[in-house]
mmCIF file of C-alpha atoms and ligand atoms in Angstrom:
data_model
loop_
_atom_site.group_PDB
_atom_site.id
_atom_site.type_symbol
_atom_site.label_atom_id
_atom_site.label_comp_id
_atom_site.label_asym_id
_atom_site.label_seq_id
_atom_site.Cartn_x
_atom_site.Cartn_y
_atom_site.Cartn_z
ATOM 1 C CA UNK A 1 -14.641 6.348 -27.783
ATOM 2 C CA UNK A 2 -10.630 7.068 -27.274
ATOM 3 C CA UNK A 3 -9.360 5.720 -23.679
ATOM 4 C CA UNK A 4 -12.537 3.601 -23.496
ATOM 5 C CA UNK A 5 -10.903 0.714 -20.872
ATOM 6 C CA UNK A 6 -12.959 -1.622 -19.789
ATOM 7 C CA UNK A 7 -11.988 -4.876 -21.673
ATOM 8 C CA UNK A 8 -8.098 -3.806 -21.742
ATOM 9 C CA UNK A 9 -5.147 -4.928 -19.560
ATOM 10 C CA UNK A 10 -4.040 -3.559 -16.718
ATOM 11 C CA UNK A 11 -0.911 -2.131 -18.641
ATOM 12 C CA UNK A 12 -3.316 -0.380 -20.857
ATOM 13 C CA UNK A 13 -5.521 0.831 -18.377
ATOM 14 C CA UNK A 14 -2.615 2.517 -16.302
ATOM 15 C CA UNK A 15 -2.129 4.893 -19.622
ATOM 16 C CA UNK A 16 -5.782 5.558 -20.861
ATOM 17 C CA UNK A 17 -7.966 4.789 -17.672
ATOM 18 C CA UNK A 18 -9.951 7.498 -16.363
ATOM 19 C CA UNK A 19 -8.836 10.525 -18.276
ATOM 20 C CA UNK A 20 -11.052 10.835 -21.737
ATOM 21 C CA UNK A 21 -13.785 13.293 -20.104
ATOM 22 C CA UNK A 22 -11.216 15.340 -18.935
ATOM 23 C CA UNK A 23 -8.796 16.149 -21.911
ATOM 24 C CA UNK A 24 -10.087 19.773 -22.705
ATOM 25 C CA UNK A 25 -9.687 21.514 -26.271
ATOM 26 C CA UNK A 26 -7.621 18.389 -27.566
ATOM 27 C CA UNK A 27 -5.013 18.256 -24.956
ATOM 28 C CA UNK A 28 -3.669 14.729 -24.375
ATOM 29 C CA UNK A 29 -2.535 15.160 -20.607
ATOM 30 C CA UNK A 30 -4.725 15.949 -17.711
ATOM 31 C CA UNK A 31 -5.069 19.664 -16.886
ATOM 32 C CA UNK A 32 -4.224 20.435 -13.258
ATOM 33 C CA UNK A 33 -6.900 22.510 -11.576
ATOM 34 C CA UNK A 34 -6.176 24.510 -8.887
ATOM 35 C CA UNK A 35 -9.295 26.189 -8.652
ATOM 36 C CA UNK A 36 -11.085 26.061 -5.315
ATOM 37 C CA UNK A 37 -14.866 27.127 -6.283
ATOM 38 C CA UNK A 38 -16.663 26.178 -9.702
ATOM 39 C CA UNK A 39 -19.157 28.241 -10.679
ATOM 40 C CA UNK A 40 -22.759 28.226 -11.980
ATOM 41 C CA UNK A 41 -24.757 30.687 -13.908
ATOM 42 C CA UNK A 42 -28.360 28.532 -13.101
ATOM 43 C CA UNK A 43 -28.990 28.135 -9.750
ATOM 44 C CA UNK A 44 -30.961 24.840 -10.612
ATOM 45 C CA UNK A 45 -28.097 23.227 -12.037
ATOM 46 C CA UNK A 46 -25.964 24.416 -9.421
ATOM 47 C CA UNK A 47 -28.171 22.979 -6.940
ATOM 48 C CA UNK A 48 -28.455 19.675 -8.476
ATOM 49 C CA UNK A 49 -24.866 19.215 -8.841
ATOM 50 C CA UNK A 50 -24.326 20.240 -5.099
ATOM 51 C CA UNK A 51 -26.729 17.416 -4.322
ATOM 52 C CA UNK A 52 -24.937 15.077 -6.100
ATOM 53 C CA UNK A 53 -27.859 14.588 -8.886
ATOM 54 C CA UNK A 54 -26.001 15.893 -11.788
ATOM 55 C CA UNK A 55 -21.970 15.078 -12.535
ATOM 56 C CA UNK A 56 -19.756 18.110 -12.134
ATOM 57 C CA UNK A 57 -17.923 20.092 -8.942
ATOM 58 C CA UNK A 58 -18.924 22.406 -6.489
ATOM 59 C CA UNK A 59 -15.933 22.950 -3.713
ATOM 60 C CA UNK A 60 -12.117 22.078 -3.834
ATOM 61 C CA UNK A 61 -12.774 19.911 -0.393
ATOM 62 C CA UNK A 62 -15.283 17.870 -1.908
ATOM 63 C CA UNK A 63 -14.619 16.909 -5.227
ATOM 64 C CA UNK A 64 -11.620 18.200 -8.430
ATOM 65 C CA UNK A 65 -11.363 17.325 -11.768
ATOM 66 C CA UNK A 66 -7.577 16.609 -11.454
ATOM 67 C CA UNK A 67 -8.348 14.330 -8.247
ATOM 68 C CA UNK A 68 -11.607 12.881 -9.872
ATOM 69 C CA UNK A 69 -9.253 11.346 -12.941
ATOM 70 C CA UNK A 70 -6.605 10.157 -10.258
ATOM 71 C CA UNK A 71 -9.688 8.041 -8.231
ATOM 72 C CA UNK A 72 -11.014 6.989 -11.808
ATOM 73 C CA UNK A 73 -7.739 5.126 -12.886
ATOM 74 C CA UNK A 74 -7.133 3.673 -9.386
ATOM 75 C CA UNK A 75 -10.706 2.378 -9.457
ATOM 76 C CA UNK A 76 -10.431 0.735 -13.392
ATOM 77 C CA UNK A 77 -7.471 -1.065 -12.054
ATOM 78 C CA UNK A 78 -8.823 -2.211 -8.679
ATOM 79 C CA UNK A 79 -12.154 -3.249 -10.770
ATOM 80 C CA UNK A 80 -14.407 -1.094 -8.486
ATOM 81 C CA UNK A 81 -17.657 0.438 -8.688
ATOM 82 C CA UNK A 82 -16.284 3.445 -6.996
ATOM 83 C CA UNK A 83 -13.463 4.962 -5.677
ATOM 84 C CA UNK A 84 -12.418 7.894 -3.205
ATOM 85 C CA UNK A 85 -9.043 9.805 -2.866
ATOM 86 C CA UNK A 86 -7.376 10.969 0.560
ATOM 87 C CA UNK A 87 -4.410 13.603 1.282
ATOM 88 C CA UNK A 88 -2.286 10.580 2.428
ATOM 89 C CA UNK A 89 -2.204 6.791 3.025
ATOM 90 C CA UNK A 90 -2.782 7.067 6.257
ATOM 91 C CA UNK A 91 -5.869 9.429 6.061
ATOM 92 C CA UNK A 92 -7.553 6.787 3.697
ATOM 93 C CA UNK A 93 -6.806 4.060 6.634
ATOM 94 C CA UNK A 94 -8.088 6.529 9.341
ATOM 95 C CA UNK A 95 -11.144 7.687 6.801
ATOM 96 C CA UNK A 96 -12.215 4.181 6.306
ATOM 97 C CA UNK A 97 -11.838 3.164 10.190
ATOM 98 C CA UNK A 98 -13.431 6.225 11.426
ATOM 99 C CA UNK A 99 -15.787 6.609 8.739
ATOM 100 C CA UNK A 100 -17.510 3.190 8.934
ATOM 101 C CA UNK A 101 -16.978 2.038 12.794
ATOM 102 C CA UNK A 102 -18.649 3.463 15.800
ATOM 103 C CA UNK A 103 -18.619 2.873 19.669
ATOM 104 C CA UNK A 104 -19.217 -0.582 20.960
ATOM 105 C CA UNK A 105 -17.770 -2.323 17.655
ATOM 106 C CA UNK A 106 -15.011 -4.756 16.909
ATOM 107 C CA UNK A 107 -12.336 -4.838 14.371
ATOM 108 C CA UNK A 108 -10.173 -7.831 14.179
ATOM 109 C CA UNK A 109 -6.694 -7.298 12.347
ATOM 110 C CA UNK A 110 -3.024 -8.800 12.418
ATOM 111 C CA UNK A 111 -0.191 -7.616 14.409
ATOM 112 C CA UNK A 112 2.235 -6.677 11.752
ATOM 113 C CA UNK A 113 -0.065 -4.115 9.648
ATOM 114 C CA UNK A 114 2.196 -0.932 8.669
ATOM 115 C CA UNK A 115 3.269 0.810 11.636
ATOM 116 C CA UNK A 116 0.691 3.858 11.673
ATOM 117 C CA UNK A 117 -2.373 1.409 10.940
ATOM 118 C CA UNK A 118 -1.107 -0.759 14.041
ATOM 119 C CA UNK A 119 -0.971 3.000 16.097
ATOM 120 C CA UNK A 120 -4.589 3.607 14.961
ATOM 121 C CA UNK A 121 -6.037 0.504 16.327
ATOM 122 C CA UNK A 122 -4.016 0.319 19.839
ATOM 123 C CA UNK A 123 -4.020 4.129 20.699
ATOM 124 C CA UNK A 124 -6.853 5.396 18.652
ATOM 125 C CA UNK A 125 -9.968 3.191 18.510
ATOM 126 C CA UNK A 126 -9.986 2.124 21.575
ATOM 127 C CA UNK A 127 -10.550 6.131 22.793
ATOM 128 C CA UNK A 128 -13.700 5.667 21.099
ATOM 129 C CA UNK A 129 -14.623 2.079 22.644
ATOM 130 C CA UNK A 130 -13.863 0.227 19.196
ATOM 131 C CA UNK A 131 -12.555 -3.183 20.528
ATOM 132 C CA UNK A 132 -9.561 -4.137 18.435
ATOM 133 C CA UNK A 133 -8.378 -7.820 18.834
ATOM 134 C CA UNK A 134 -4.752 -8.490 16.755
ATOM 135 C CA UNK A 135 -3.917 -11.967 15.887
ATOM 136 C CA UNK A 136 -0.512 -13.627 14.881
ATOM 137 C CA UNK A 137 -0.336 -12.780 10.980
ATOM 138 C CA UNK A 138 0.460 -16.010 9.636
ATOM 139 C CA UNK A 139 -2.130 -17.782 12.043
ATOM 140 C CA UNK A 140 -5.249 -18.183 9.684
ATOM 141 C CA UNK A 141 -7.140 -20.303 12.076
ATOM 142 C CA UNK A 142 -6.436 -17.802 14.741
ATOM 143 C CA UNK A 143 -7.386 -14.862 12.805
ATOM 144 C CA UNK A 144 -11.104 -16.950 11.491
ATOM 145 C CA UNK A 145 -11.934 -17.962 15.318
ATOM 146 C CA UNK A 146 -11.316 -14.479 16.142
ATOM 147 C CA UNK A 147 -13.447 -13.202 13.242
ATOM 148 C CA UNK A 148 -16.485 -15.655 13.982
ATOM 149 C CA UNK A 149 -16.237 -14.404 17.516
ATOM 150 C CA UNK A 150 -18.021 -11.464 16.165
ATOM 151 C CA UNK A 151 -16.304 -7.776 14.273
ATOM 152 C CA UNK A 152 -17.715 -5.342 12.110
ATOM 153 C CA UNK A 153 -14.329 -5.112 10.162
ATOM 154 C CA UNK A 154 -11.467 -7.830 9.284
ATOM 155 C CA UNK A 155 -8.768 -5.704 8.258
ATOM 156 C CA UNK A 156 -5.902 -7.199 6.577
ATOM 157 C CA UNK A 157 -2.683 -6.067 4.898
ATOM 158 C CA UNK A 158 -1.033 -8.894 2.141
ATOM 159 C CA UNK A 159 2.223 -8.810 1.729
ATOM 160 C CA UNK A 160 2.684 -7.237 5.275
ATOM 161 C CA UNK A 161 5.406 -4.626 6.016
ATOM 162 C CA UNK A 162 8.042 -5.449 6.778
ATOM 163 C CA UNK A 163 8.060 -9.205 7.003
ATOM 164 C CA UNK A 164 6.242 -9.950 3.619
ATOM 165 C CA UNK A 165 4.170 -11.999 5.648
ATOM 166 C CA UNK A 166 1.194 -13.207 3.416
ATOM 167 C CA UNK A 167 -2.788 -14.119 4.317
ATOM 168 C CA UNK A 168 -5.046 -15.882 2.340
ATOM 169 C CA UNK A 169 -7.537 -13.195 1.316
ATOM 170 C CA UNK A 170 -10.033 -15.299 -0.599
ATOM 171 C CA UNK A 171 -10.509 -17.821 2.439
ATOM 172 C CA UNK A 172 -10.676 -15.060 5.351
ATOM 173 C CA UNK A 173 -12.802 -12.938 2.938
ATOM 174 C CA UNK A 174 -15.191 -16.261 2.799
ATOM 175 C CA UNK A 175 -14.959 -16.492 6.823
ATOM 176 C CA UNK A 176 -15.583 -12.982 7.345
ATOM 177 C CA UNK A 177 -18.946 -12.445 5.089
ATOM 178 C CA UNK A 178 -20.005 -15.822 7.361
ATOM 179 C CA UNK A 179 -19.681 -13.370 10.117
ATOM 180 C CA UNK A 180 -21.505 -10.509 8.373
ATOM 181 C CA UNK A 181 -17.870 -8.394 8.709
ATOM 182 C CA UNK A 182 -16.804 -6.106 6.093
ATOM 183 C CA UNK A 183 -13.493 -6.835 4.776
ATOM 184 C CA UNK A 184 -10.484 -4.230 4.183
ATOM 185 C CA UNK A 185 -7.311 -4.748 2.808
ATOM 186 C CA UNK A 186 -4.026 -2.443 2.203
ATOM 187 C CA UNK A 187 -3.370 -3.503 -1.253
ATOM 188 C CA UNK A 188 -0.225 -1.070 -1.150
ATOM 189 C CA UNK A 189 2.654 -3.435 -0.958
ATOM 190 C CA UNK A 190 0.885 -5.566 -4.078
ATOM 191 C CA UNK A 191 -0.371 -2.902 -6.326
ATOM 192 C CA UNK A 192 -3.350 -3.561 -8.662
ATOM 193 C CA UNK A 193 -1.018 -4.763 -11.076
ATOM 194 C CA UNK A 194 0.067 -7.820 -8.976
ATOM 195 C CA UNK A 195 -3.000 -8.615 -6.756
ATOM 196 C CA UNK A 196 -6.782 -7.435 -7.050
ATOM 197 C CA UNK A 197 -8.699 -7.641 -3.318
ATOM 198 C CA UNK A 198 -11.982 -7.083 -4.767
ATOM 199 C CA UNK A 199 -11.651 -10.049 -6.877
ATOM 200 C CA UNK A 200 -10.814 -12.019 -3.846
ATOM 201 C CA UNK A 201 -13.691 -10.822 -1.902
ATOM 202 C CA UNK A 202 -12.633 -8.195 -0.184
ATOM 203 C CA UNK A 203 -15.286 -5.358 0.287
ATOM 204 C CA UNK A 204 -13.092 -2.453 0.275
ATOM 205 C CA UNK A 205 -9.420 -2.180 -0.682
ATOM 206 C CA UNK A 206 -7.068 0.853 -0.013
ATOM 207 C CA UNK A 207 -3.640 2.090 -0.910
ATOM 208 C CA UNK A 208 -0.624 4.584 0.232
ATOM 209 C CA UNK A 209 -0.710 6.155 -3.198
ATOM 210 C CA UNK A 210 2.413 7.649 -1.992
ATOM 211 C CA UNK A 211 4.479 4.420 -2.649
ATOM 212 C CA UNK A 212 4.345 2.109 -5.736
ATOM 213 C CA UNK A 213 1.101 3.829 -7.452
ATOM 214 C CA UNK A 214 3.168 7.226 -7.701
ATOM 215 C CA UNK A 215 6.162 5.654 -8.235
ATOM 216 C CA UNK A 216 8.475 8.719 -7.660
ATOM 217 C CA UNK A 217 8.778 9.816 -4.032
ATOM 218 C CA UNK A 218 7.406 13.334 -4.862
ATOM 219 C CA UNK A 219 3.706 13.104 -3.992
ATOM 220 C CA UNK A 220 1.652 11.742 -1.091
ATOM 221 C CA UNK A 221 -1.719 10.477 -1.212
ATOM 222 C CA UNK A 222 -4.169 7.702 -0.200
ATOM 223 C CA UNK A 223 -7.208 5.984 -2.044
ATOM 224 C CA UNK A 224 -9.678 3.619 -1.299
ATOM 225 C CA UNK A 225 -12.256 1.416 -3.959
ATOM 226 C CA UNK A 226 -15.249 -0.362 -3.240
ATOM 227 C CA UNK A 227 -19.151 -0.513 -3.985
ATOM 228 C CA UNK A 228 -20.793 2.551 -4.178
ATOM 229 C CA UNK A 229 -22.533 2.399 -1.058
ATOM 230 C CA UNK A 230 -19.520 1.885 1.100
ATOM 231 C CA UNK A 231 -17.611 4.402 -0.923
ATOM 232 C CA UNK A 232 -20.057 7.121 -0.699
ATOM 233 C CA UNK A 233 -20.055 6.633 3.554
ATOM 234 C CA UNK A 234 -16.188 6.733 3.436
ATOM 235 C CA UNK A 235 -16.307 9.973 0.856
ATOM 236 C CA UNK A 236 -18.930 11.701 2.928
ATOM 237 C CA UNK A 237 -16.433 11.414 6.150
ATOM 238 C CA UNK A 238 -13.698 13.113 4.015
ATOM 239 C CA UNK A 239 -15.353 15.746 2.853
ATOM 240 C CA UNK A 240 -16.430 16.736 6.099
ATOM 241 C CA UNK A 241 -13.280 16.049 7.870
ATOM 242 C CA UNK A 242 -11.040 17.681 5.219
ATOM 243 C CA UNK A 243 -7.917 14.982 4.468
ATOM 244 C CA UNK A 244 -8.777 16.093 0.621
ATOM 245 C CA UNK A 245 -6.085 15.189 -1.805
ATOM 246 C CA UNK A 246 -4.381 17.998 -3.958
ATOM 247 C CA UNK A 247 -4.617 18.543 -7.520
ATOM 248 C CA UNK A 248 -1.049 18.892 -7.902
ATOM 249 C CA UNK A 249 -0.428 15.688 -6.266
ATOM 250 C CA UNK A 250 -3.252 14.070 -7.950
ATOM 251 C CA UNK A 251 -1.594 15.136 -10.778
ATOM 252 C CA UNK A 252 1.907 13.617 -10.184
ATOM 253 C CA UNK A 253 0.336 10.405 -8.755
ATOM 254 C CA UNK A 254 -1.657 10.391 -12.238
ATOM 255 C CA UNK A 255 1.631 10.977 -14.194
ATOM 256 C CA UNK A 256 3.772 7.946 -12.126
ATOM 257 C CA UNK A 257 0.755 5.836 -12.204
ATOM 258 C CA UNK A 258 1.466 6.022 -16.749
ATOM 259 C CA UNK A 259 3.905 4.198 -16.064
ATOM 260 C CA UNK A 260 2.769 1.509 -13.091
ATOM 261 C CA UNK A 261 2.512 -1.780 -15.167
ATOM 262 C CA UNK A 262 6.153 -1.433 -16.327
ATOM 263 C CA UNK A 263 7.602 -0.120 -13.260
ATOM 264 C CA UNK A 264 6.013 -3.070 -10.972
ATOM 265 C CA UNK A 265 7.018 -5.425 -13.210
ATOM 266 C CA UNK A 266 10.457 -4.602 -13.468
ATOM 267 C CA UNK A 267 10.664 -4.136 -9.420
ATOM 268 C CA UNK A 268 9.012 -7.661 -9.265
ATOM 269 C CA UNK A 269 11.829 -9.331 -11.650
ATOM 270 C CA UNK A 270 14.596 -7.602 -9.978
ATOM 271 C CA UNK A 271 13.483 -8.376 -6.314
ATOM 272 C CA UNK A 272 12.845 -12.222 -6.936
ATOM 273 C CA UNK A 273 16.528 -11.975 -8.123
ATOM 274 C CA UNK A 274 17.858 -10.470 -5.312
ATOM 275 C CA UNK A 275 15.855 -12.403 -2.961
ATOM 276 C CA UNK A 276 17.460 -15.872 -4.466
ATOM 277 C CA UNK A 277 20.903 -14.147 -4.513
ATOM 278 C CA UNK A 278 20.488 -13.335 -0.585
ATOM 279 C CA UNK A 279 18.958 -16.617 0.254
ATOM 280 C CA UNK A 280 22.352 -18.085 -0.578
ATOM 281 C CA UNK A 281 24.320 -15.744 1.173
ATOM 282 C CA UNK A 282 26.294 -16.687 3.934
ATOM 283 C CA UNK A 283 25.706 -13.504 6.014
ATOM 284 C CA UNK A 284 22.361 -13.384 5.767
ATOM 285 C CA UNK A 285 20.203 -14.825 8.166
ATOM 286 C CA UNK A 286 16.717 -15.001 6.628
ATOM 287 C CA UNK A 287 14.952 -13.617 3.564
ATOM 288 C CA UNK A 288 11.465 -12.720 3.334
ATOM 289 C CA UNK A 289 10.018 -12.668 0.228
ATOM 290 C CA UNK A 290 6.854 -14.355 -1.147
ATOM 291 C CA UNK A 291 8.033 -15.252 -4.413
ATOM 292 C CA UNK A 292 10.680 -17.601 -2.792
ATOM 293 C CA UNK A 293 9.646 -21.551 -2.773
ATOM 294 C CA UNK A 294 10.993 -21.290 1.015
ATOM 295 C CA UNK A 295 8.592 -18.599 2.231
ATOM 296 C CA UNK A 296 5.410 -20.383 4.541
ATOM 297 C CA UNK A 297 2.816 -19.131 2.302
ATOM 298 C CA UNK A 298 4.628 -19.047 -1.190
ATOM 299 C CA UNK A 299 1.535 -21.461 -2.519
ATOM 300 C CA UNK A 300 -1.091 -18.903 -1.179
ATOM 301 C CA UNK A 301 0.760 -16.001 -2.762
ATOM 302 C CA UNK A 302 1.106 -18.163 -5.893
ATOM 303 C CA UNK A 303 -2.667 -18.222 -6.060
ATOM 304 C CA UNK A 304 -3.098 -14.781 -5.233
ATOM 305 C CA UNK A 305 -0.961 -12.166 -6.779
ATOM 306 C CA UNK A 306 0.327 -12.361 -10.182
ATOM 307 C CA UNK A 307 3.811 -11.579 -9.525
ATOM 308 C CA UNK A 308 5.246 -10.951 -6.041
ATOM 309 C CA UNK A 309 6.183 -7.360 -5.947
ATOM 310 C CA UNK A 310 9.069 -5.186 -5.646
ATOM 311 C CA UNK A 311 9.767 -5.310 -1.602
ATOM 312 C CA UNK A 312 11.653 -7.837 0.291
ATOM 313 C CA UNK A 313 13.441 -7.821 3.713
ATOM 314 C CA UNK A 314 16.374 -10.061 5.139
ATOM 315 C CA UNK A 315 18.467 -10.395 8.542
ATOM 316 C CA UNK A 316 22.065 -10.110 9.176
ATOM 317 C CA UNK A 317 23.798 -12.150 11.045
ATOM 318 C CA UNK A 318 25.835 -10.158 13.930
ATOM 319 C CA UNK A 319 22.682 -8.163 14.965
ATOM 320 C CA UNK A 320 22.047 -4.607 14.802
ATOM 321 C CA UNK A 321 25.772 -3.827 14.664
ATOM 322 C CA UNK A 322 25.727 -5.304 11.153
ATOM 323 C CA UNK A 323 23.050 -3.459 10.198
ATOM 324 C CA UNK A 324 24.712 -0.279 11.199
ATOM 325 C CA UNK A 325 27.986 -1.412 8.939
ATOM 326 C CA UNK A 326 25.859 -2.613 6.005
ATOM 327 C CA UNK A 327 23.424 0.364 4.938
ATOM 328 C CA UNK A 328 25.697 3.135 4.685
ATOM 329 C CA UNK A 329 27.795 1.175 2.402
ATOM 330 C CA UNK A 330 25.058 1.029 -0.272
ATOM 331 C CA UNK A 331 25.829 2.867 -3.088
ATOM 332 C CA UNK A 332 22.475 2.091 -5.172
ATOM 333 C CA UNK A 333 19.890 2.469 -2.348
ATOM 334 C CA UNK A 334 18.560 6.101 -0.362
ATOM 335 C CA UNK A 335 18.401 4.760 3.277
ATOM 336 C CA UNK A 336 15.458 6.487 3.841
ATOM 337 C CA UNK A 337 11.627 5.682 5.086
ATOM 338 C CA UNK A 338 9.486 6.046 1.501
ATOM 339 C CA UNK A 339 9.231 2.895 -0.333
ATOM 340 C CA UNK A 340 7.739 1.749 -3.944
ATOM 341 C CA UNK A 341 9.981 4.429 -5.788
ATOM 342 C CA UNK A 342 11.789 4.048 -8.973
ATOM 343 C CA UNK A 343 15.245 4.309 -6.892
ATOM 344 C CA UNK A 344 16.005 1.743 -4.720
ATOM 345 C CA UNK A 345 15.716 2.456 -0.893
ATOM 346 C CA UNK A 346 16.728 0.455 2.352
ATOM 347 C CA UNK A 347 16.161 0.761 6.003
ATOM 348 C CA UNK A 348 15.920 -0.844 9.526
ATOM 349 C CA UNK A 349 11.920 -1.024 10.496
ATOM 350 C CA UNK A 350 12.934 0.740 13.467
ATOM 351 C CA UNK A 351 13.457 3.847 11.586
ATOM 352 C CA UNK A 352 10.912 3.434 8.735
ATOM 353 C CA UNK A 353 7.791 1.337 8.902
ATOM 354 C CA UNK A 354 7.929 0.723 12.473
ATOM 355 C CA UNK A 355 9.397 3.923 14.013
ATOM 356 C CA UNK A 356 6.384 4.727 16.586
ATOM 357 C CA UNK A 357 6.620 1.400 17.975
ATOM 358 C CA UNK A 358 8.709 0.794 20.898
ATOM 359 C CA UNK A 359 11.490 -2.415 20.777
ATOM 360 C CA UNK A 360 9.246 -4.311 23.048
ATOM 361 C CA UNK A 361 6.098 -3.701 20.481
ATOM 362 C CA UNK A 362 8.407 -4.596 17.323
ATOM 363 C CA UNK A 363 9.353 -7.722 19.509
ATOM 364 C CA UNK A 364 5.975 -8.704 19.879
ATOM 365 C CA UNK A 365 5.013 -8.284 16.309
ATOM 366 C CA UNK A 366 8.112 -10.286 15.418
ATOM 367 C CA UNK A 367 10.040 -7.801 13.783
ATOM 368 C CA UNK A 368 14.022 -8.417 14.449
ATOM 369 C CA UNK A 369 16.138 -5.573 15.186
ATOM 370 C CA UNK A 370 18.454 -6.806 12.806
ATOM 371 C CA UNK A 371 16.389 -6.677 9.874
ATOM 372 C CA UNK A 372 16.667 -4.717 6.610
ATOM 373 C CA UNK A 373 13.933 -3.543 4.416
ATOM 374 C CA UNK A 374 14.577 -3.017 0.877
ATOM 375 C CA UNK A 375 12.772 -1.843 -1.736
ATOM 376 C CA UNK A 376 14.046 -2.672 -4.976
ATOM 377 C CA UNK A 377 13.810 0.211 -7.318
ATOM 378 C CA UNK A 378 13.771 0.080 -11.548
ATOM 379 C CA UNK A 379 17.434 0.118 -11.575
ATOM 380 C CA UNK A 380 19.504 -3.075 -13.589
ATOM 381 C CA UNK A 381 19.441 -6.125 -11.209
ATOM 382 C CA UNK A 382 22.908 -6.575 -12.002
ATOM 383 C CA UNK A 383 24.030 -3.365 -10.466
ATOM 384 C CA UNK A 384 21.785 -3.789 -7.488
ATOM 385 C CA UNK A 385 23.441 -7.663 -7.247
ATOM 386 C CA UNK A 386 27.041 -6.152 -6.855
ATOM 387 C CA UNK A 387 26.070 -3.162 -4.603
ATOM 388 C CA UNK A 388 24.610 -5.751 -2.064
ATOM 389 C CA UNK A 389 27.331 -8.206 -2.529
ATOM 390 C CA UNK A 390 30.186 -5.843 -1.650
ATOM 391 C CA UNK A 391 27.805 -3.859 1.287
ATOM 392 C CA UNK A 392 27.516 -7.396 2.528
ATOM 393 C CA UNK A 393 31.223 -8.175 2.265
ATOM 394 C CA UNK A 394 31.916 -5.037 4.451
ATOM 395 C CA UNK A 395 29.953 -5.863 6.974
ATOM 396 C CA UNK A 396 30.775 -9.372 7.251
ATOM 397 C CA UNK A 397 34.463 -8.536 7.728
ATOM 398 C CA UNK A 398 33.666 -6.103 10.023
ATOM 399 C CA UNK A 399 32.309 -9.094 12.476
ATOM 400 C CA UNK A 400 35.327 -11.313 11.420
ATOM 401 C CA UNK A 401 37.588 -8.427 12.866
ATOM 402 C CA UNK A 402 35.557 -8.397 16.031
ATOM 403 C CA UNK A 403 36.146 -11.636 16.424
ATOM 404 C CA UNK A 404 39.440 -11.859 15.992
ATOM 405 C CA UNK A 405 40.174 -8.587 18.410
HETATM 406 C C1 LIG B 1 3.330 3.994 3.597
HETATM 407 C C2 LIG B 1 2.267 2.981 4.231
HETATM 408 C C3 LIG B 1 0.823 3.761 4.575
HETATM 409 C C4 LIG B 1 0.752 5.059 4.885
HETATM 410 O O1 LIG B 1 0.974 5.693 3.833
HETATM 411 P P1 LIG B 1 1.066 7.360 4.057
HETATM 412 O O2 LIG B 1 0.904 7.794 2.432
HETATM 413 O O3 LIG B 1 2.599 7.443 4.394
HETATM 414 O O4 LIG B 1 0.562 7.899 4.851
HETATM 415 C C5 LIG B 1 -0.340 2.344 5.066
HETATM 416 N N1 LIG B 1 0.212 1.467 4.363
HETATM 417 C C6 LIG B 1 1.360 1.060 4.139
HETATM 418 C C7 LIG B 1 1.440 -0.535 3.371
HETATM 419 C C8 LIG B 1 2.323 1.775 3.551
HETATM 420 O O5 LIG B 1 3.404 1.135 3.466
#
């Protein structure tokens, strides 16, 4: 059968995965089905589909053919039994948490999860009497200690946003399972090309599909993969609460995913070259990239990731003023909050990933104000390096001028 991808490599799955059943009348591309309703002549068949006893679609808030193909493609890439999608990455995250937790439950996570996720932990879950303990992200002993005290969910992200910290997913999954907890991993930064958390022991893996999966910064989406049992529970929450992925967004994400493997490979190669360049630059204070041998958990990253991804961050000498001087001088970067696109984007966490947080909260999370988050695109590495070089030279000259005055 065409597109039968069970035994294929990731780069083949990105192209063919999940599509075959939905290619109509010889079409080579998945149709965008905008229809909200799906009709039946036979009311018994209708009822069977409605009860989920037979394959098919009833109503657009529940399922849709284009959306289904998107879910299938990600499911195959993550090696999962089931997948369900959401309107955004944040909807996927809140769908998992509010779909699985109840008052009195406890969640253990890390301090530098995505800014929006952090807000769910600090602002919204406590309102429903769910206790959240946020650990120092790099401190595996602390995460294990808190997990062993008892919790329903251990929620992890690796690499983290924006300082690219790495947590040992296999080690922490083992601890969590011994403590009877489920492990949820936000795999947005790594992508299924570079890391498969389910193979490392996680119960659920989720993505902001808005980022690398779509890859073109033109569609919002989220997706969660795991066992049939857990995904059904999360799907039920979403079908009732209504944060459904639109068919048009699903199509754009699907089209983007055709090149996921190529893009991520190029972005990972570019990011490695840039991280090495920045590490040697005298105006750069520190570079955060898991592919560097100087990264505290490079050994763990090497074990659990295939490549190290397209995200990096670095801090500049001269504080926030240097960031102010540096960023507008970049010619090959949108100064924008999105990431994972074919174009390079750059920005400080205080206007991007952690805009929701106060300066005090960012400091508590260990996010320096002079940090630049840099999402590497698929441009030629030499052009990006030259661009960084001239912008750094300018920012450096401004500090020297100030010192002279
Ligand atoms: C962007 C992002 C999210 C949120 O996704 P949206 O699609 O913007 O809702 C969650 N986690 C990570 C790591 C992200 O980068």
